[in-house]
């Protein structure tokens, strides 16, 4: 590594040091929370066993959901490999809790891209909320963040459910800390105590000491190929919260009348338990990677969101790279420093559901897993690359320095 690059790396590491220390404290706190749940639930090796058929009384499934309730302090949970993705779990909540004539309110601007199809804001997917006669309202962001007064004004006696998305997703806004979520929920419940507060917790699990269910959320959902699966869960997602609400979701996940008492998994449950056990530590690795990425690219003179030096509430760093060429070099370096498909060169291409071309770098063991290191972004002005994940901080360090080296070379041309 040449001198300039070495200086960038050293400066970045010293910039990160105080935050890394705080992340260690959070990880220790969450490790204790997870371990206490495992001990309280008396997890044993027989809970790992594969099951088949209907899965009545499946010991692994039931134990996993019991442990989930201890960790998130909820009455009920659905933690299932049958959820094909985070979107599937989030949609199950909306389809389970909203009836024709009900109103859903998105509290923090437009929701995540895939949720827009579920609602019917984009595309024309059969069975979307709009088609089912469910009304949708949205509170716009103010100065890049949530607007408490506007949220209070938007909630009335007709507001059935408020969706609060914790992570920024692919928007340049601030992600929400548990304190922010708490404030929003307070404002909503003051206007209408019956309104269900639902949090999209994707990317948020174990980044802070508290979860949305600790600050008043009625129900939350997230993906198992992000934080909570610890990099080992091969697929799946979760919903947890108040028992009556989770029950309604279960009848949508399976079938009306079947509810939560069925579901087997021939692959066995060990990776879900072990992944959950690792999740606080792995989430810290990914948070450190995001922080280091922000520090390095700030050193190189690029705008990064969030700025390094603060505790995070999700795993994403947005780097504004200013040119398509820089995006391609960044993606190529991340891909080439991946353990899988390292010889692939990512190219910008059209993707269903997106207007602009997208470039993606991901050499992951689990397809589409974003707790593993990956980077992607729409190729349009101002050319923002979203970096997330990293199971091992050392790996992310190598890849990020690889990207920095390429971009430094480009800047010199
Ligand atoms: C990842 C994510 C989702 C769900 O995405 P899937 O790819 O379906 O798992 C939803 N909301 C946010 C904010 C996300 O980050």
XYZ file of C-alpha atoms in Angstrom, residues 23 27 30 203-208 226-230 278-289 314-315 371 390-391:
31
model
C -20.166 -0.329 19.586
C -22.594 -5.594 21.466
C -27.007 -7.319 23.423
C -31.173 -3.466 9.413
C -31.921 -2.155 12.917
C -31.716 -5.241 15.144
C -28.937 -5.124 17.762
C -27.482 -1.820 16.544
C -28.706 -0.133 19.763
C -29.844 -9.187 7.652
C -28.815 -8.539 11.289
C -30.935 -11.035 13.217
C -29.770 -14.065 11.251
C -26.151 -13.371 12.163
C -23.829 -14.531 16.776
C -26.099 -11.646 15.747
C -24.981 -9.000 18.295
C -21.319 -9.569 17.386
C -21.920 -9.815 13.633
C -24.038 -6.659 13.733
C -21.088 -4.936 15.393
C -18.758 -6.166 12.627
C -21.138 -4.703 10.035
C -21.526 -1.423 11.952
C -17.737 -1.098 12.198
C -17.458 -1.766 8.460
C -28.622 0.670 10.925
C -25.844 -0.728 8.733
C -25.535 -8.703 6.520
C -19.623 -7.286 6.617
C -19.443 -10.479 8.680
